[in-house]
Structure formats: structure tokens, C-alpha cells
Amino acid sequence: MTRPIAGRLPRAPALRRAAGRAGLDLAMVAIALVVLFPLLFALSTSLKTDVEVNQYPPSLWPHTIDLGNYVAALQQAPLARFLLNSFIQSGAVTLGQLVTASLAAFAFAFIQFPGRQALFFLFLATLMIPGEVTLIPNYLTIKALGWLNTYPALIAPFLATGFGTFLLRQFFLTIPRELADAAVIDGCSRRRFLWTIVIPLARPALATLGIYAFLATWNQYLWPLLVVNSTEMRTVQIGLALLQAQEAVSWGLVMAGVILIVLPTVLLFLLGYRHVVRGLTAGAVKG
Amino acid sequence: MSGGRPVGPARDVPRARVRAQADLRALAQAGAYLLPSLVVFCVFVFYPLVRNLELSLYETTPFGGLGLFTGAGNYAQLLGSPAFLNSLRVTFLFALYTVPAGIALGLPLALLANRRIRGIVVYRTAYSFTIAVSIAAAALIWHWLLDPNVGILDYLLTLVHLPKVGWLTDPRWALPAVAATTVWKDLGFNVVVLLAALQGVPDELVEAARIDGAGQWGVFRSVVVPAISPALFFVGVVSTIGVVQSFGQIHILTQGGPLDSTNVIVYSIYRNAFFNFRFGLAAAQAMILFVLVLVLTGLQFAVFERWVTYQ
């Protein structure tokens, strides 16, 4: 049957545009799959048995879900211990940076003192110094202190942050000065003003710094490689890399390890996407 | 109010002294807040910076003590050494393979992620996902993808009847393979920064260009690119500096080989200091890297200054 629908037919350009949009939608899905493919394939392989991992041609999906690789990674590697070490290191560094950066940013934002500009510049200058330049002397310092293979070696060098101080200071400066003046008039000490007014107001900025610090510390590679060489003090990144460097490597086991070590940062990324983005773009936006 | 009756405790004290005392008190207070950071910076940033410079001027003992003072000796040795010049060349090539490709892939993904469609947040998350992946995890995954026996890449090659490639063992392919790993890992960062910039492009600007008869490409070239040029600049600088400091992917994928084809500066510093125990020489390499990073930043500033539009 033919009904006169010509009037409702979309005109050709509109049709073309709709087709173009659908094509673009499809392309976006395909691109997402390509970008995520290495991770998805690693996840799928971590669930295969050893026999299937080494099968040729490789299979995209595991025929049977097998958690053996995860058990082996946690116990034999021993990734469980590495995870604990990394949590202790990253947790302590994050907490430490939040405290030292809050204190320093508070001084820069709320106290008028001689040499403020120069000191602030000094803090920013730490961002210009690549870690490689301080690597050898720091290693020698840690060795001289007898700190090799200890948590302090993994934590102490990172307890201050020029970036974090800058980030928090920028946020503190948006807190109205009248609030500070009012607090002083009310007989509120500087310390109480910081803890009861500034810190609660700055929670979003603190979250940004905290997530950024945790991600950066968790993913460290060169420094933990240098200052730790005993199995029980290793962090996850090094522990897993050395596991792979052994002969007769089981790729299924290594991929299970990869999934385990990216899990905490992936969770942080998914839950705190806004903060991750803000931390990364702070430099680009503020110039 | 000058003149008049002085009030308060400052009655007999000259004004300048009052100010100086207040300054001193403020300094003492600020000092207490700054002290924790300053101690860490002094011990782990400023002191080692000076110490590294000092080390670079000496022949060092295997335990990191100062031996013979050689002045510029280590630097002269490096600049005349084919191995060091090779590591500079490799580092430069590595940046060349990585930075432009990273921007060329990151920009279209950011443009797509900036579309206003339902569920866009899912795409944004997917495209920037590699931010959550460490360089070690990325390198381990790619090590396996590039494996000649069980890796998917060589399998795909055999599907189209091409010979297998020893990605990590062939001196021609090792650096591109490490670069591909790096581009993938850094893609998320590039997308996030460029997307944030695209979201800051005012709608009115794009509309105005449309009304003036500009097509999609015209709008992109004459409105969008100039508007996001500071972010493009930022990504370029940050990626270059990051790539020049790469270590983890080299350590996991190639250990600098084959035939030193991936022996970038940082890896060679690591070898010299912690395998050959030539701390002085390695410290000199680190100083050269430091200068290189500063020069790169300056150079990119100079080049981009010409067309970067700051709002």
C-alpha cells in the first residue's frame, strides 16, 4: 500500500547528516574497543589456563574461566606482599603530601611575610628539576642512612610537593579574605582557622591532590627499583616486572598480575574521574 | 594616621621597628608552616642537585665517594663517546616517533569525546582510560602482544601472509615498538588535556564562523585549533619532557638493546651508575639531561610563541 508520506520524508541533506552521525557513533564504539583492546585482551588471557594461553592461534575468549593465575600471582609471586608494600608507600606519601602541602599553601595564601615571593618561586622551581638529576645523590643518601630496603626509603623523598602546594594555594586564594579577618577578630588562632575553616572548604582541591599523589606513587618505577632489592620490600610495579623477567614466564600469570596492579588505580580513576582530570589539566589551564 | 597622638603599645617605639618586629613575627609563623616542606626539599631536591653537580666533576669511587677531581673531564669524555652520542640520538628519535603521533591520535579522539550525545561520559572514560595504567603494566601487556611466539601482532601478520617480525629483538623495530607502547600509555593523558581545552572553546565563536559560511574543516582550522593552541602546546612540551625521561618501558621491554638501539639517556645513566658504578660519569649525563630538558622547554616556547594564541 502506498500512503502519501512524501511530506514527512526527511530531505536528502538531513538524511545524509543522520547517516553521518550514525557512522560516527559506530566509529566511536570501534575506537573505544581498539584503545581498550590491550587491557581487555589481558583480562581475558588472565582467565585462561596455561595450555590455552600458549595455544596458537590465540583465542579471544577463555573457553573456561580459570582463576588459577590469580591465585598463583598472589601467592607465588608473592603479589599479595607487593600490594601491601605499595599500599603502605602510596598511602603514606599521599597523607604526607596532603599535610605538608596544606601547611605550606596556607602560609603562602594567608600570611604576609617578607620573602614570600622568593620562597614560593623556590617551591615552583622544584617542578623544573627532573628526578634523574637528584637520583644518584639521593640513592647515596639513602644508602648512607642505612635505609635501603625500608619503607622510609620509599616514602621520605616524596613527602613534599611543589605541584600540590601550588594547587592548594590557588584554591586557598579563592577563600574570601574577609573570612580570615573575621576569624581573627573572633579570636580564632591561625591554626584553628586552618583546620576548622580552610581545610573543610578545600576538600575538592585536597581530593584532587590526594588522588593525583596516590596514582603517581603507585605507578613509580625507577626509584623503588633502586632502593629496594629484597623480595619482601618490593612494590607491585617492580615485583611484577621482575616476575616477567624470569625465564619460562607464564603470560597468563603475568596478565593476572597486570590486572591486579591496575585495579586500585582504575577504581580511583573511575570514582574520581573529575579529580583526575582536574589534577592533570591544572598546568594547562592555569598556564 | 601620621602625627597626632600615638595610641596603643607602640607609643614610644619608632614605626620602622614596629614594622620590623611584625615582619619577623610573620616570618616565624610562616616558617613553622613551611618547615616540613622545606626540610624535604632541602634534603631530597636542593642538596642532591648541588651534590650531583659536584659528583659530575670528579672521578668517583665505586661506593660513590669523591676520587680525583677532573673538572669537565666527565663531560669531555661523554661528548667524545660514540655510546653517549648514540643515546642522545636514540632519545631524539624516540621523541620524534612518540610526541607527534601522540598528538595526532589524541586530538581526533578528544574531538569525538567532545560531541554532545547521550552516554558521552562512557566514551570519555574509555578514551582516557590509559591514565589509570602504569608504565610497567603497559609495557608488560605490550611485551606479550609483541611476543613472536604467542603475541597477537605477529599472528595478525601471518594472517595476511607477511613474515613475522621480532619486534623487540630486531634493531630496526625495537625503538618503534617501544614508542608504540608509550603512545598507547600516554594517549589517555593527551585526550584529557585536549578535551578540557575543547570544552573551553566558546559556542558563540563556532556559531559565528558557521554563519560566516565556514564548513566543518574551516571551523576546525580557523577557530578550534587557535583556541586550543595553548593546550596543544602544553601537551607537546609535557610529552617531550616525559619521553626524554622514559625508563620503565625500556627496562621492561628491551634493556636498552638490541645493539643499543633503545638505549635512551636515562637507561644509560642507570647502567653507568648502578652496573658500572661510574657515579661521576652518570652524574654528568644527568646534568646534560637536565640542560636538555630546560632547552627543550625553551625551544618549544620560542617555536610555539609564533602561533599560540593566549586568551
XYZ file of C-alpha atoms in Angstrom:
598
model
C 0.000 0.000 0.000
C 1.107 3.482 -0.718
C 0.263 6.273 1.577
C 1.320 9.825 0.833
C 4.186 10.137 3.231
C 6.342 12.253 0.986
C 5.654 15.294 3.103
C 7.158 13.594 6.162
C 10.185 12.159 4.420
C 13.369 13.819 5.641
C 15.054 15.780 2.923
C 18.243 14.392 1.447
C 20.793 16.549 3.328
C 19.132 15.770 6.661
C 19.172 12.091 5.790
C 22.814 12.306 4.906
C 23.573 14.051 8.168
C 21.732 11.395 10.156
C 23.642 8.667 8.331
C 26.861 10.529 9.030
C 26.004 10.723 12.713
C 25.255 7.008 12.880
C 28.550 6.296 11.166
C 30.347 8.484 13.673
C 28.621 6.694 16.563
C 29.807 3.395 15.168
C 33.330 4.691 14.682
C 33.399 5.871 18.306
C 32.497 2.414 19.587
C 35.144 0.840 17.354
C 37.796 3.305 18.535
C 36.931 2.667 22.187
C 37.374 -1.063 21.594
C 40.726 -0.540 19.864
C 42.017 1.725 22.653
C 40.894 -0.702 25.348
C 41.851 -3.846 23.407
C 45.252 -4.456 25.107
C 43.620 -4.290 28.551
C 40.542 -6.335 27.629
C 42.692 -8.971 25.952
C 44.978 -9.060 29.020
C 41.904 -9.561 31.231
C 40.604 -12.353 29.017
C 44.007 -14.067 28.928
C 44.452 -13.835 32.700
C 41.361 -16.047 32.992
C 42.683 -18.760 30.667
C 44.507 -21.921 31.615
C 48.212 -22.143 30.799
C 47.505 -24.532 27.951
C 45.079 -22.125 26.349
C 47.373 -19.112 26.813
C 50.065 -20.772 24.729
C 47.638 -22.024 22.110
C 48.219 -20.981 18.551
C 46.347 -19.237 17.054
C 45.465 -17.226 20.187
C 41.839 -17.308 21.316
C 39.978 -14.099 22.134
C 37.854 -15.603 24.923
C 38.776 -18.165 27.575
C 36.989 -21.471 26.963
C 36.606 -21.977 30.683
C 37.077 -19.289 33.300
C 40.074 -20.279 35.402
C 41.214 -18.246 38.413
C 44.404 -20.258 38.856
C 46.578 -17.432 37.533
C 45.268 -15.040 40.171
C 45.866 -17.476 42.998
C 49.375 -18.180 41.715
C 50.179 -14.480 41.245
C 49.055 -13.562 44.753
C 50.805 -16.456 46.470
C 53.890 -17.429 44.458
C 54.912 -14.057 43.111
C 54.143 -13.002 46.004
C 51.977 -10.217 44.697
C 49.928 -10.031 47.906
C 53.020 -8.807 49.750
C 53.917 -6.372 46.938
C 50.393 -4.966 47.037
C 50.699 -4.398 50.778
C 54.036 -2.596 50.322
C 52.618 -0.393 47.585
C 49.542 0.465 49.657
C 51.753 1.452 52.599
C 54.040 3.544 50.397
C 51.311 5.261 48.384
C 49.101 5.805 51.430
C 51.902 7.373 53.465
C 53.086 9.585 50.595
C 49.531 10.756 49.870
C 48.848 11.567 53.502
C 52.230 13.259 53.904
C 51.803 15.403 50.803
C 48.318 16.466 51.870
C 49.693 17.649 55.227
C 52.898 19.363 54.063
C 51.228 20.978 51.045
C 48.257 22.227 53.111
C 50.593 23.807 55.658
C 52.819 25.445 53.053
C 49.923 26.605 50.883
C 48.290 28.120 53.955
C 51.388 30.187 54.700
C 51.614 31.368 51.087
C 47.923 32.248 50.879
C 47.181 33.746 54.300
C 50.361 35.074 55.916
C 52.085 38.252 54.735
C 55.764 37.660 55.384
C 58.963 39.028 53.898
C 60.437 36.799 51.170
C 57.096 35.205 50.356
C 57.511 35.641 46.597
C 61.040 34.247 46.600
C 60.106 31.201 48.679
C 57.081 30.491 46.517
C 59.305 30.665 43.462
C 61.664 28.196 45.149
C 58.763 25.768 45.619
C 57.845 26.101 41.947
C 61.491 25.633 40.941
C 61.359 22.094 42.359
C 58.995 21.271 39.471
C 61.666 22.160 36.917
C 64.230 19.693 38.301
C 63.957 16.263 36.673
C 64.216 13.336 39.075
C 67.226 11.907 37.227
C 69.408 14.797 38.396
C 68.787 14.018 42.053
C 68.666 10.239 41.599
C 72.288 9.315 42.290
C 72.873 11.617 45.309
C 69.525 10.558 46.791
C 70.446 6.923 46.387
C 73.766 7.607 48.130
C 71.943 9.477 50.933
C 69.505 6.616 51.475
C 72.385 4.163 51.488
C 74.368 6.249 53.974
C 71.325 6.407 56.263
C 71.072 2.622 56.147
C 67.588 2.932 54.665
C 67.926 0.598 51.682
C 65.094 -1.955 51.713
C 62.930 0.064 54.115
C 59.642 1.956 53.898
C 61.308 5.307 54.747
C 63.388 4.973 51.559
C 60.183 4.574 49.546
C 58.347 7.382 51.331
C 60.604 10.152 52.676
C 61.820 11.721 49.393
C 58.211 12.330 48.283
C 56.799 13.921 51.428
C 56.759 17.423 49.937
C 55.301 18.605 46.647
C 55.739 21.836 44.709
C 52.815 20.931 42.444
C 50.482 20.187 45.366
C 51.450 23.365 47.202
C 50.737 25.368 44.047
C 47.393 23.620 43.508
C 46.207 24.159 47.095
C 47.459 27.758 47.239
C 45.431 28.593 44.114
C 42.374 27.166 45.834
C 43.057 28.846 49.188
C 43.301 32.211 47.404
C 39.659 31.860 46.353
C 38.616 31.808 50.024
C 37.448 35.360 50.834
C 39.930 37.325 52.910
C 37.040 38.694 54.971
C 36.564 35.184 56.297
C 40.133 35.183 57.553
C 39.780 38.677 59.020
C 36.505 37.777 60.722
C 38.087 34.693 62.194
C 40.965 36.727 63.590
C 38.585 39.263 65.097
C 36.672 36.417 66.722
C 39.902 35.467 68.435
C 40.389 32.407 66.298
C 44.037 31.407 66.107
C 45.673 30.864 62.709
C 45.956 27.157 63.398
C 42.291 26.817 64.258
C 41.343 28.869 61.200
C 43.309 26.450 59.012
C 41.820 23.274 60.482
C 38.217 24.360 61.068
C 37.590 26.644 58.082
C 40.171 26.357 55.314
C 40.631 22.582 55.205
C 36.901 21.731 55.136
C 36.338 24.328 52.392
C 39.255 22.948 50.379
C 38.026 19.354 50.281
C 37.674 19.251 46.454
C 41.235 20.516 45.964
C 42.535 18.102 48.594
C 40.767 15.226 46.832
C 42.399 16.238 43.553
C 45.856 16.325 45.127
C 45.262 13.109 47.062
C 44.177 11.117 44.013
C 46.996 12.562 41.933
C 49.598 11.740 44.614
C 48.320 8.193 45.060
C 48.309 7.477 41.315
C 51.809 8.887 40.835
C 53.292 6.991 43.781
C 51.557 3.714 42.994
C 52.970 3.846 39.452
C 56.570 4.735 40.407
C 59.210 2.601 38.773
C 62.834 3.773 38.784
C 63.181 4.853 42.433
C 61.713 1.694 44.040
C 63.835 -0.361 41.636
C 66.961 1.281 43.060
C 66.334 1.433 46.796
C 64.714 -1.970 47.264
C 66.226 -5.287 46.280
C 64.756 -7.694 48.808
C 61.661 -9.618 47.751
C 59.613 -8.762 50.822
C 60.043 -4.984 50.392
C 59.278 -4.811 46.667
C 56.470 -2.653 45.313
C 53.954 -4.009 42.804
C 55.380 -2.470 39.636
C 58.884 -3.808 40.226
C 57.721 -7.127 41.641
C 55.646 -7.846 38.564
C 58.305 -6.681 36.100
C 60.904 -8.936 37.725
C 58.459 -11.825 37.670
C 58.147 -11.417 33.917
C 61.925 -11.127 33.523
C 62.341 -14.659 34.867
C 62.831 -17.419 32.383
C 59.927 -19.643 31.418
C 57.423 -16.896 32.036
C 53.736 -17.738 32.152
C 51.945 -14.934 30.335
C 48.634 -15.861 31.932
C 50.205 -15.329 35.353
C 51.763 -12.008 34.317
C 48.464 -10.741 32.867
C 46.666 -11.699 36.093
C 49.331 -9.645 37.887
C 48.793 -6.727 35.496
C 45.050 -6.752 36.189
C 45.682 -6.878 39.947
C 48.128 -3.953 39.940
C 45.993 -1.692 37.740
C 42.815 -2.456 39.702
C 43.367 0.120 42.505
C 44.246 2.909 40.084
C 41.405 2.008 37.740
C 38.963 2.219 40.656
C 40.370 5.607 41.671
C 40.122 6.733 38.054
C 36.501 5.639 37.689
C 35.362 7.036 41.047
C 37.383 10.237 40.907
C 37.425 10.958 37.167
C 36.630 14.628 37.771
C 39.558 14.976 40.184
C 41.991 13.107 37.961
C 41.111 15.408 35.081
C 41.441 18.494 37.247
C 44.844 17.408 38.534
C 46.163 16.703 35.047
C 44.821 19.879 33.488
C 45.879 22.212 36.316
C 49.016 23.074 34.385
C 47.261 23.518 31.046
C 44.536 25.777 32.319
C 46.496 27.841 34.754
C 49.470 28.173 32.380
C 47.341 58.474 60.545
C 50.696 60.131 60.950
C 51.282 62.757 63.597
C 48.554 63.077 66.198
C 48.646 61.057 69.341
C 50.248 57.659 69.117
C 47.943 55.021 70.526
C 48.419 51.577 71.878
C 51.598 49.826 72.933
C 53.579 51.345 70.067
C 53.663 54.689 71.878
C 57.412 55.141 72.229
C 58.677 52.700 69.670
C 59.676 54.076 66.247
C 57.337 52.952 63.493
C 60.045 51.147 61.466
C 60.896 48.978 64.414
C 57.279 48.027 64.899
C 57.088 47.013 61.265
C 60.298 45.005 61.505
C 59.004 43.211 64.578
C 55.706 42.408 62.855
C 57.601 41.159 59.808
C 59.754 38.967 61.989
C 56.730 37.563 63.773
C 55.009 36.821 60.446
C 58.156 35.180 59.152
C 58.433 32.999 62.234
C 54.796 31.965 61.909
C 55.049 31.274 58.186
C 58.307 29.427 58.790
C 56.568 26.957 61.043
C 54.076 26.130 58.287
C 56.738 25.934 55.592
C 59.301 23.972 57.590
C 58.147 20.411 56.786
C 58.201 21.031 53.026
C 61.454 22.964 53.181
C 63.235 20.196 55.077
C 62.180 17.592 52.493
C 63.110 19.861 49.580
C 66.500 20.689 51.076
C 67.411 17.060 51.773
C 65.944 15.439 48.649
C 65.933 18.158 45.961
C 68.313 21.077 46.523
C 71.176 19.319 48.288
C 71.248 16.426 45.759
C 71.133 18.899 42.874
C 74.325 20.544 44.130
C 75.823 17.196 45.073
C 75.097 15.834 41.588
C 76.930 18.762 40.031
C 79.857 18.091 42.352
C 79.891 14.357 41.563
C 79.925 15.147 37.852
C 83.246 16.967 38.270
C 85.003 14.009 39.876
C 86.239 10.571 39.099
C 84.204 8.670 41.731
C 84.988 5.572 43.755
C 82.745 2.524 43.307
C 80.949 3.445 46.554
C 80.075 6.942 45.404
C 82.919 8.746 47.185
C 84.816 11.538 45.519
C 88.081 10.458 43.924
C 90.159 12.522 41.559
C 88.893 15.996 40.617
C 88.663 16.058 36.817
C 86.709 19.264 36.208
C 84.997 18.969 32.847
C 86.684 15.595 32.293
C 83.495 13.530 32.513
C 81.693 15.923 30.170
C 84.533 15.846 27.641
C 84.584 12.067 27.798
C 80.824 11.882 27.212
C 80.752 14.269 24.291
C 83.534 12.312 22.609
C 81.961 8.936 23.274
C 80.002 7.236 20.455
C 77.879 5.424 23.064
C 76.697 8.679 24.629
C 76.085 10.354 21.277
C 74.082 7.273 20.317
C 71.952 7.578 23.449
C 71.255 11.225 22.551
C 70.297 10.212 19.017
C 68.053 7.389 20.267
C 66.351 9.716 22.751
C 65.737 12.269 19.988
C 64.315 9.615 17.630
C 62.161 8.237 20.437
C 60.639 11.686 20.997
C 60.158 12.080 17.241
C 58.266 8.770 16.998
C 56.184 9.434 20.088
C 55.170 13.080 20.521
C 53.667 13.910 17.072
C 51.905 10.528 16.934
C 50.515 11.083 20.422
C 49.013 14.440 19.441
C 47.822 13.189 16.029
C 45.890 10.366 17.731
C 44.858 12.310 20.818
C 43.248 15.239 19.005
C 40.675 13.303 16.914
C 39.775 11.227 19.979
C 39.300 14.394 22.013
C 37.136 15.886 19.232
C 34.929 12.774 19.238
C 34.777 12.782 23.034
C 33.595 16.402 22.863
C 30.423 15.519 20.902
C 27.178 16.227 22.677
C 25.480 12.867 22.561
C 23.916 10.652 25.168
C 26.335 8.430 27.064
C 29.341 10.527 26.054
C 30.851 10.041 29.503
C 31.367 6.363 28.670
C 33.449 7.312 25.627
C 35.374 9.930 27.594
C 36.245 7.315 30.190
C 37.265 4.780 27.546
C 39.434 7.189 25.556
C 41.275 8.464 28.624
C 41.444 5.081 30.340
C 45.186 4.559 29.941
C 45.761 7.271 32.568
C 44.913 4.587 35.115
C 47.522 2.193 33.692
C 51.097 2.325 34.972
C 54.005 2.313 32.557
C 55.084 -1.085 33.928
C 51.645 -2.605 33.321
C 51.526 -1.086 29.830
C 54.992 -2.405 28.996
C 54.172 -5.902 30.284
C 50.990 -6.085 28.193
C 52.796 -4.907 25.070
C 55.712 -7.250 25.715
C 53.210 -10.056 25.394
C 51.338 -8.539 22.411
C 54.706 -8.184 20.637
C 55.952 -11.677 21.537
C 56.964 -13.561 18.365
C 55.634 -16.908 19.649
C 52.304 -16.176 21.314
C 51.796 -12.458 20.535
C 48.736 -11.283 18.647
C 50.643 -8.844 16.402
C 52.784 -11.442 14.717
C 49.736 -13.690 14.473
C 47.940 -10.933 12.546
C 50.972 -10.619 10.256
C 50.860 -14.322 9.406
C 47.127 -13.977 8.665
C 47.963 -11.579 5.829
C 50.928 -13.735 4.747
C 53.642 -11.393 5.952
C 56.784 -12.690 7.646
C 56.889 -12.419 11.446
C 58.815 -9.546 12.959
C 60.983 -9.833 16.062
C 59.629 -6.546 17.357
C 61.857 -6.349 20.414
C 64.876 -8.213 19.065
C 65.258 -6.524 15.664
C 67.300 -3.299 15.963
C 65.140 -1.684 13.272
C 61.862 -2.380 15.073
C 62.706 -2.186 18.763
C 62.514 1.604 19.101
C 59.251 1.920 17.115
C 57.813 -0.899 19.246
C 58.776 0.862 22.492
C 57.379 4.096 21.017
C 54.054 2.399 20.200
C 53.779 1.207 23.801
C 54.488 4.748 25.011
C 51.978 6.351 22.636
C 49.267 3.986 23.860
C 50.087 4.641 27.505
C 50.157 8.445 27.068
C 47.042 8.603 24.888
C 44.718 8.984 27.878
C 46.623 11.986 29.167
C 46.579 13.694 25.770
C 42.845 13.117 25.381
C 42.078 14.511 28.838
C 44.071 17.719 28.337
C 42.836 18.340 24.781
C 39.228 17.543 25.710
C 39.371 20.016 28.596
C 40.630 22.626 26.136
C 37.907 21.825 23.578
C 35.247 22.199 26.246
C 36.570 25.701 26.828
C 36.028 26.817 23.217
C 33.068 29.244 23.327
C 29.998 28.098 21.357
C 29.444 31.630 20.059
C 32.832 31.553 18.334
C 31.959 28.357 16.460
C 28.463 29.650 15.628
C 29.839 32.913 14.308
C 32.223 31.073 11.996
C 29.346 28.848 10.772
C 27.225 31.884 9.985
C 30.152 33.330 8.065
C 29.891 30.228 5.883
C 32.786 28.180 7.214
C 32.493 24.405 6.774
C 33.450 21.798 9.394
C 37.088 21.854 8.371
C 37.148 25.657 8.196
C 35.735 25.952 11.707
C 38.243 23.420 12.983
C 41.212 25.101 11.357
C 40.436 28.750 11.921
C 38.503 28.650 15.201
C 39.102 25.457 17.160
C 42.845 24.969 16.615
C 43.768 28.561 17.547
C 41.514 28.364 20.599
C 43.077 25.161 21.908
C 46.639 26.001 20.881
C 47.766 26.569 24.496
C 46.684 23.011 25.305
C 48.380 21.616 22.185
C 51.478 23.475 23.289
C 51.178 22.089 26.812
C 50.759 18.511 25.556
C 53.747 18.923 23.247
C 56.021 20.211 25.991
C 54.896 17.798 28.668
C 55.080 14.741 26.372
C 58.530 15.679 25.121
C 59.832 16.146 28.637
C 58.167 12.904 29.725
C 59.514 10.912 26.777
C 63.047 12.226 27.270
C 62.839 10.892 30.848
C 61.436 7.465 29.898
C 62.839 4.486 31.743
C 60.302 1.847 32.835
C 59.199 0.712 29.363
C 62.839 0.424 28.213
C 63.799 -1.551 31.330
C 60.932 -3.990 30.801
C 60.856 -4.294 27.017
C 64.430 -4.140 25.729
C 67.015 -3.276 28.453
C 68.429 -0.762 26.012
C 69.049 -3.327 23.291
C 69.253 -4.788 20.767
C 72.629 -3.251 19.845
C 71.866 -0.159 21.955
C 69.027 0.734 19.573
C 66.782 1.681 22.516
C 69.481 2.847 24.934
C 67.921 6.218 25.819
C 69.729 8.655 28.120
C 68.015 7.674 31.354
C 68.633 3.995 30.749
C 72.286 4.689 30.081
C 72.509 6.761 33.303
C 71.057 3.789 35.158
C 73.573 1.381 33.596
C 76.550 3.635 34.242
C 75.635 4.373 37.850
C 74.258 1.091 39.109
C 76.015 -1.539 36.988
C 79.331 0.049 36.086
C 79.419 2.079 39.346
C 80.684 5.136 37.474
C 78.673 7.625 39.517
C 80.661 10.660 38.339
C 80.102 9.882 34.679
C 76.415 9.125 35.257
C 76.031 12.376 37.215
C 77.476 14.284 34.248
C 74.964 12.531 31.957
C 72.181 13.569 34.307
C 73.356 17.201 34.195
C 73.299 17.089 30.382
C 69.771 15.636 30.521
C 68.767 18.457 32.883
C 70.067 21.081 30.456
C 68.388 19.247 27.563
C 65.016 19.362 29.322
C 65.414 23.080 30.032
C 66.463 23.802 26.440
C 63.570 21.750 25.037
C 61.127 23.741 27.100
C 62.694 26.995 25.941
C 62.853 25.912 22.301
C 59.240 24.843 22.202
C 58.261 28.129 23.802
C 60.121 30.006 21.073
C 58.597 27.968 18.253
C 55.051 27.893 19.527
C 55.061 31.521 20.621
C 54.572 32.432 16.966
C 51.184 30.831 16.570
C 49.945 30.005 20.031
C 47.033 32.267 20.934
C 46.641 33.012 24.585
C 43.256 34.353 25.561
